[in-house]
Amino acid sequence: AWLRRLLAAYRHRAQLLIDALREHLPEVQATPVSGGASCWVRGPDWLDAAELARAAVELGVLIEPGSVFFNEDTPPTNYFRLGFSSIDDAQVAPGIALLAQALRALAPPQKT
């Protein structure tokens, strides 16, 4: 019974995360969560997720840069992981809104 409740809570929180990403960060691609406690995200090609992690932590948001998970000489720098297992439901959307703020602050200037 406890595992069923835990899985239901994680499914719900994962959906909250995906919904928040769609609302606040439409420029990223999230891999649908199918089990587990984190979500893989592909940011724009220009993104350095390590820089994003540093900027986000200043706003109270923790992400995990994804380059360490690639077995390549030059791994992509625009992937990151978002863990959600220990985040309260009510903090998911505000946290993603702050992450969006951090990402946009790093964005290169738009060409006009």
mmCIF file with all atom_site columns, C-alpha atoms in Angstrom:
data_model
loop_
_atom_site.group_PDB
_atom_site.id
_atom_site.type_symbol
_atom_site.label_atom_id
_atom_site.label_alt_id
_atom_site.label_comp_id
_atom_site.label_asym_id
_atom_site.label_entity_id
_atom_site.label_seq_id
_atom_site.pdbx_PDB_ins_code
_atom_site.Cartn_x
_atom_site.Cartn_y
_atom_site.Cartn_z
_atom_site.occupancy
_atom_site.B_iso_or_equiv
_atom_site.pdbx_formal_charge
_atom_site.auth_seq_id
_atom_site.auth_comp_id
_atom_site.auth_asym_id
_atom_site.auth_atom_id
_atom_site.pdbx_PDB_model_num
ATOM 1   C CA . ALA A 1 1   ? 0.000  0.000  0.000   1.00 0.00 ? 1   ALA A CA 1
ATOM 2   C CA . TRP A 1 2   ? 2.840  2.378  0.853   1.00 0.00 ? 2   TRP A CA 1
ATOM 3   C CA . LEU A 1 3   ? 4.562  1.740  -2.488  1.00 0.00 ? 3   LEU A CA 1
ATOM 4   C CA . ARG A 1 4   ? 1.318  2.372  -4.381  1.00 0.00 ? 4   ARG A CA 1
ATOM 5   C CA . ARG A 1 5   ? 0.907  5.706  -2.583  1.00 0.00 ? 5   ARG A CA 1
ATOM 6   C CA . LEU A 1 6   ? 4.538  6.615  -3.258  1.00 0.00 ? 6   LEU A CA 1
ATOM 7   C CA . LEU A 1 7   ? 4.266  5.749  -6.953  1.00 0.00 ? 7   LEU A CA 1
ATOM 8   C CA . ALA A 1 8   ? 1.049  7.742  -7.244  1.00 0.00 ? 8   ALA A CA 1
ATOM 9   C CA . ALA A 1 9   ? 2.707  10.730 -5.563  1.00 0.00 ? 9   ALA A CA 1
ATOM 10  C CA . TYR A 1 10  ? 5.711  10.519 -7.918  1.00 0.00 ? 10  TYR A CA 1
ATOM 11  C CA . ARG A 1 11  ? 3.464  10.225 -10.972 1.00 0.00 ? 11  ARG A CA 1
ATOM 12  C CA . HIS A 1 12  ? 1.532  13.282 -9.843  1.00 0.00 ? 12  HIS A CA 1
ATOM 13  C CA . ARG A 1 13  ? 4.703  15.274 -9.130  1.00 0.00 ? 13  ARG A CA 1
ATOM 14  C CA . ALA A 1 14  ? 6.217  14.241 -12.464 1.00 0.00 ? 14  ALA A CA 1
ATOM 15  C CA . GLN A 1 15  ? 3.116  15.520 -14.231 1.00 0.00 ? 15  GLN A CA 1
ATOM 16  C CA . LEU A 1 16  ? 3.327  18.795 -12.290 1.00 0.00 ? 16  LEU A CA 1
ATOM 17  C CA . LEU A 1 17  ? 6.937  19.111 -13.433 1.00 0.00 ? 17  LEU A CA 1
ATOM 18  C CA . ILE A 1 18  ? 6.132  18.431 -17.096 1.00 0.00 ? 18  ILE A CA 1
ATOM 19  C CA . ASP A 1 19  ? 3.227  20.900 -16.966 1.00 0.00 ? 19  ASP A CA 1
ATOM 20  C CA . ALA A 1 20  ? 5.449  23.567 -15.373 1.00 0.00 ? 20  ALA A CA 1
ATOM 21  C CA . LEU A 1 21  ? 8.146  23.035 -17.996 1.00 0.00 ? 21  LEU A CA 1
ATOM 22  C CA . ARG A 1 22  ? 5.579  23.429 -20.776 1.00 0.00 ? 22  ARG A CA 1
ATOM 23  C CA . GLU A 1 23  ? 4.285  26.636 -19.210 1.00 0.00 ? 23  GLU A CA 1
ATOM 24  C CA . HIS A 1 24  ? 7.520  28.317 -18.107 1.00 0.00 ? 24  HIS A CA 1
ATOM 25  C CA . LEU A 1 25  ? 10.181 26.778 -20.368 1.00 0.00 ? 25  LEU A CA 1
ATOM 26  C CA . PRO A 1 26  ? 8.615  25.910 -23.715 1.00 0.00 ? 26  PRO A CA 1
ATOM 27  C CA . GLU A 1 27  ? 12.052 26.208 -25.349 1.00 0.00 ? 27  GLU A CA 1
ATOM 28  C CA . VAL A 1 28  ? 13.296 23.012 -23.670 1.00 0.00 ? 28  VAL A CA 1
ATOM 29  C CA . GLN A 1 29  ? 12.455 19.382 -24.413 1.00 0.00 ? 29  GLN A CA 1
ATOM 30  C CA . ALA A 1 30  ? 11.695 17.148 -21.470 1.00 0.00 ? 30  ALA A CA 1
ATOM 31  C CA . THR A 1 31  ? 11.843 13.380 -21.728 1.00 0.00 ? 31  THR A CA 1
ATOM 32  C CA . PRO A 1 32  ? 8.554  12.012 -20.414 1.00 0.00 ? 32  PRO A CA 1
ATOM 33  C CA . VAL A 1 33  ? 9.003  10.509 -16.979 1.00 0.00 ? 33  VAL A CA 1
ATOM 34  C CA . SER A 1 34  ? 8.238  6.790  -16.843 1.00 0.00 ? 34  SER A CA 1
ATOM 35  C CA . GLY A 1 35  ? 9.305  5.730  -13.397 1.00 0.00 ? 35  GLY A CA 1
ATOM 36  C CA . GLY A 1 36  ? 12.199 7.065  -11.421 1.00 0.00 ? 36  GLY A CA 1
ATOM 37  C CA . ALA A 1 37  ? 12.513 10.322 -9.581  1.00 0.00 ? 37  ALA A CA 1
ATOM 38  C CA . SER A 1 38  ? 14.031 12.687 -12.123 1.00 0.00 ? 38  SER A CA 1
ATOM 39  C CA . CYS A 1 39  ? 13.383 14.151 -15.535 1.00 0.00 ? 39  CYS A CA 1
ATOM 40  C CA . TRP A 1 40  ? 15.908 14.604 -18.345 1.00 0.00 ? 40  TRP A CA 1
ATOM 41  C CA . VAL A 1 41  ? 15.766 17.952 -20.090 1.00 0.00 ? 41  VAL A CA 1
ATOM 42  C CA . ARG A 1 42  ? 17.411 19.069 -23.326 1.00 0.00 ? 42  ARG A CA 1
ATOM 43  C CA . GLY A 1 43  ? 17.972 22.807 -23.323 1.00 0.00 ? 43  GLY A CA 1
ATOM 44  C CA . PRO A 1 44  ? 18.612 25.065 -26.296 1.00 0.00 ? 44  PRO A CA 1
ATOM 45  C CA . ASP A 1 45  ? 21.787 24.278 -28.240 1.00 0.00 ? 45  ASP A CA 1
ATOM 46  C CA . TRP A 1 46  ? 23.569 27.364 -26.848 1.00 0.00 ? 46  TRP A CA 1
ATOM 47  C CA . LEU A 1 47  ? 22.998 26.322 -23.222 1.00 0.00 ? 47  LEU A CA 1
ATOM 48  C CA . ASP A 1 48  ? 25.798 25.364 -20.853 1.00 0.00 ? 48  ASP A CA 1
ATOM 49  C CA . ALA A 1 49  ? 23.912 23.454 -18.145 1.00 0.00 ? 49  ALA A CA 1
ATOM 50  C CA . ALA A 1 50  ? 26.811 23.880 -15.694 1.00 0.00 ? 50  ALA A CA 1
ATOM 51  C CA . GLU A 1 51  ? 26.379 27.660 -15.975 1.00 0.00 ? 51  GLU A CA 1
ATOM 52  C CA . LEU A 1 52  ? 22.642 27.241 -15.593 1.00 0.00 ? 52  LEU A CA 1
ATOM 53  C CA . ALA A 1 53  ? 23.179 25.139 -12.456 1.00 0.00 ? 53  ALA A CA 1
ATOM 54  C CA . ARG A 1 54  ? 25.345 27.899 -10.945 1.00 0.00 ? 54  ARG A CA 1
ATOM 55  C CA . ALA A 1 55  ? 22.783 30.590 -11.791 1.00 0.00 ? 55  ALA A CA 1
ATOM 56  C CA . ALA A 1 56  ? 19.850 28.494 -10.599 1.00 0.00 ? 56  ALA A CA 1
ATOM 57  C CA . VAL A 1 57  ? 21.382 27.650 -7.215  1.00 0.00 ? 57  VAL A CA 1
ATOM 58  C CA . GLU A 1 58  ? 21.590 31.375 -6.491  1.00 0.00 ? 58  GLU A CA 1
ATOM 59  C CA . LEU A 1 59  ? 17.800 31.404 -6.866  1.00 0.00 ? 59  LEU A CA 1
ATOM 60  C CA . GLY A 1 60  ? 17.376 28.333 -4.651  1.00 0.00 ? 60  GLY A CA 1
ATOM 61  C CA . VAL A 1 61  ? 16.868 25.808 -7.457  1.00 0.00 ? 61  VAL A CA 1
ATOM 62  C CA . LEU A 1 62  ? 19.079 22.750 -7.857  1.00 0.00 ? 62  LEU A CA 1
ATOM 63  C CA . ILE A 1 63  ? 19.620 21.005 -11.174 1.00 0.00 ? 63  ILE A CA 1
ATOM 64  C CA . GLU A 1 64  ? 22.164 18.427 -12.232 1.00 0.00 ? 64  GLU A CA 1
ATOM 65  C CA . PRO A 1 65  ? 24.167 19.159 -15.407 1.00 0.00 ? 65  PRO A CA 1
ATOM 66  C CA . GLY A 1 66  ? 23.941 16.163 -17.685 1.00 0.00 ? 66  GLY A CA 1
ATOM 67  C CA . SER A 1 67  ? 27.347 16.134 -19.357 1.00 0.00 ? 67  SER A CA 1
ATOM 68  C CA . VAL A 1 68  ? 28.755 13.709 -16.752 1.00 0.00 ? 68  VAL A CA 1
ATOM 69  C CA . PHE A 1 69  ? 26.260 11.081 -17.904 1.00 0.00 ? 69  PHE A CA 1
ATOM 70  C CA . PHE A 1 70  ? 27.513 10.994 -21.505 1.00 0.00 ? 70  PHE A CA 1
ATOM 71  C CA . ASN A 1 71  ? 30.322 8.650  -22.512 1.00 0.00 ? 71  ASN A CA 1
ATOM 72  C CA . GLU A 1 72  ? 31.785 10.920 -25.167 1.00 0.00 ? 72  GLU A CA 1
ATOM 73  C CA . ASP A 1 73  ? 35.038 12.842 -25.495 1.00 0.00 ? 73  ASP A CA 1
ATOM 74  C CA . THR A 1 74  ? 33.045 16.036 -25.936 1.00 0.00 ? 74  THR A CA 1
ATOM 75  C CA . PRO A 1 75  ? 29.656 15.512 -24.281 1.00 0.00 ? 75  PRO A CA 1
ATOM 76  C CA . PRO A 1 76  ? 26.768 17.855 -25.015 1.00 0.00 ? 76  PRO A CA 1
ATOM 77  C CA . THR A 1 77  ? 26.499 20.665 -22.499 1.00 0.00 ? 77  THR A CA 1
ATOM 78  C CA . ASN A 1 78  ? 22.834 21.506 -22.943 1.00 0.00 ? 78  ASN A CA 1
ATOM 79  C CA . TYR A 1 79  ? 21.301 18.562 -21.034 1.00 0.00 ? 79  TYR A CA 1
ATOM 80  C CA . PHE A 1 80  ? 20.345 18.530 -17.367 1.00 0.00 ? 80  PHE A CA 1
ATOM 81  C CA . ARG A 1 81  ? 18.346 16.482 -14.898 1.00 0.00 ? 81  ARG A CA 1
ATOM 82  C CA . LEU A 1 82  ? 15.600 17.689 -12.610 1.00 0.00 ? 82  LEU A CA 1
ATOM 83  C CA . GLY A 1 83  ? 14.951 15.581 -9.538  1.00 0.00 ? 83  GLY A CA 1
ATOM 84  C CA . PHE A 1 84  ? 11.468 15.749 -8.076  1.00 0.00 ? 84  PHE A CA 1
ATOM 85  C CA . SER A 1 85  ? 11.198 13.062 -5.412  1.00 0.00 ? 85  SER A CA 1
ATOM 86  C CA . SER A 1 86  ? 11.881 15.354 -2.455  1.00 0.00 ? 86  SER A CA 1
ATOM 87  C CA . ILE A 1 87  ? 10.161 18.492 -3.763  1.00 0.00 ? 87  ILE A CA 1
ATOM 88  C CA . ASP A 1 88  ? 6.808  19.479 -2.325  1.00 0.00 ? 88  ASP A CA 1
ATOM 89  C CA . ASP A 1 89  ? 4.081  19.645 -4.990  1.00 0.00 ? 89  ASP A CA 1
ATOM 90  C CA . ALA A 1 90  ? 3.506  23.338 -4.271  1.00 0.00 ? 90  ALA A CA 1
ATOM 91  C CA . GLN A 1 91  ? 7.171  24.151 -4.987  1.00 0.00 ? 91  GLN A CA 1
ATOM 92  C CA . VAL A 1 92  ? 7.403  22.555 -8.429  1.00 0.00 ? 92  VAL A CA 1
ATOM 93  C CA . ALA A 1 93  ? 5.917  25.308 -10.616 1.00 0.00 ? 93  ALA A CA 1
ATOM 94  C CA . PRO A 1 94  ? 7.548  28.214 -8.717  1.00 0.00 ? 94  PRO A CA 1
ATOM 95  C CA . GLY A 1 95  ? 10.895 26.428 -8.941  1.00 0.00 ? 95  GLY A CA 1
ATOM 96  C CA . ILE A 1 96  ? 10.563 25.938 -12.686 1.00 0.00 ? 96  ILE A CA 1
ATOM 97  C CA . ALA A 1 97  ? 9.582  29.610 -13.060 1.00 0.00 ? 97  ALA A CA 1
ATOM 98  C CA . LEU A 1 98  ? 12.841 30.544 -11.281 1.00 0.00 ? 98  LEU A CA 1
ATOM 99  C CA . LEU A 1 99  ? 14.777 28.130 -13.484 1.00 0.00 ? 99  LEU A CA 1
ATOM 100 C CA . ALA A 1 100 ? 13.253 29.830 -16.534 1.00 0.00 ? 100 ALA A CA 1
ATOM 101 C CA . GLN A 1 101 ? 14.418 33.174 -15.172 1.00 0.00 ? 101 GLN A CA 1
ATOM 102 C CA . ALA A 1 102 ? 17.956 31.819 -14.773 1.00 0.00 ? 102 ALA A CA 1
ATOM 103 C CA . LEU A 1 103 ? 17.972 30.276 -18.256 1.00 0.00 ? 103 LEU A CA 1
ATOM 104 C CA . ARG A 1 104 ? 16.761 33.448 -19.938 1.00 0.00 ? 104 ARG A CA 1
ATOM 105 C CA . ALA A 1 105 ? 19.374 35.518 -18.122 1.00 0.00 ? 105 ALA A CA 1
ATOM 106 C CA . LEU A 1 106 ? 22.037 33.347 -19.769 1.00 0.00 ? 106 LEU A CA 1
ATOM 107 C CA . ALA A 1 107 ? 20.488 33.481 -23.246 1.00 0.00 ? 107 ALA A CA 1
ATOM 108 C CA . PRO A 1 108 ? 22.505 35.119 -26.006 1.00 0.00 ? 108 PRO A CA 1
ATOM 109 C CA . PRO A 1 109 ? 21.109 38.422 -27.286 1.00 0.00 ? 109 PRO A CA 1
ATOM 110 C CA . GLN A 1 110 ? 18.373 38.074 -29.893 1.00 0.00 ? 110 GLN A CA 1
ATOM 111 C CA . LYS A 1 111 ? 19.285 39.239 -33.379 1.00 0.00 ? 111 LYS A CA 1
ATOM 112 C CA . THR A 1 112 ? 17.015 41.938 -34.694 1.00 0.00 ? 112 THR A CA 1
#
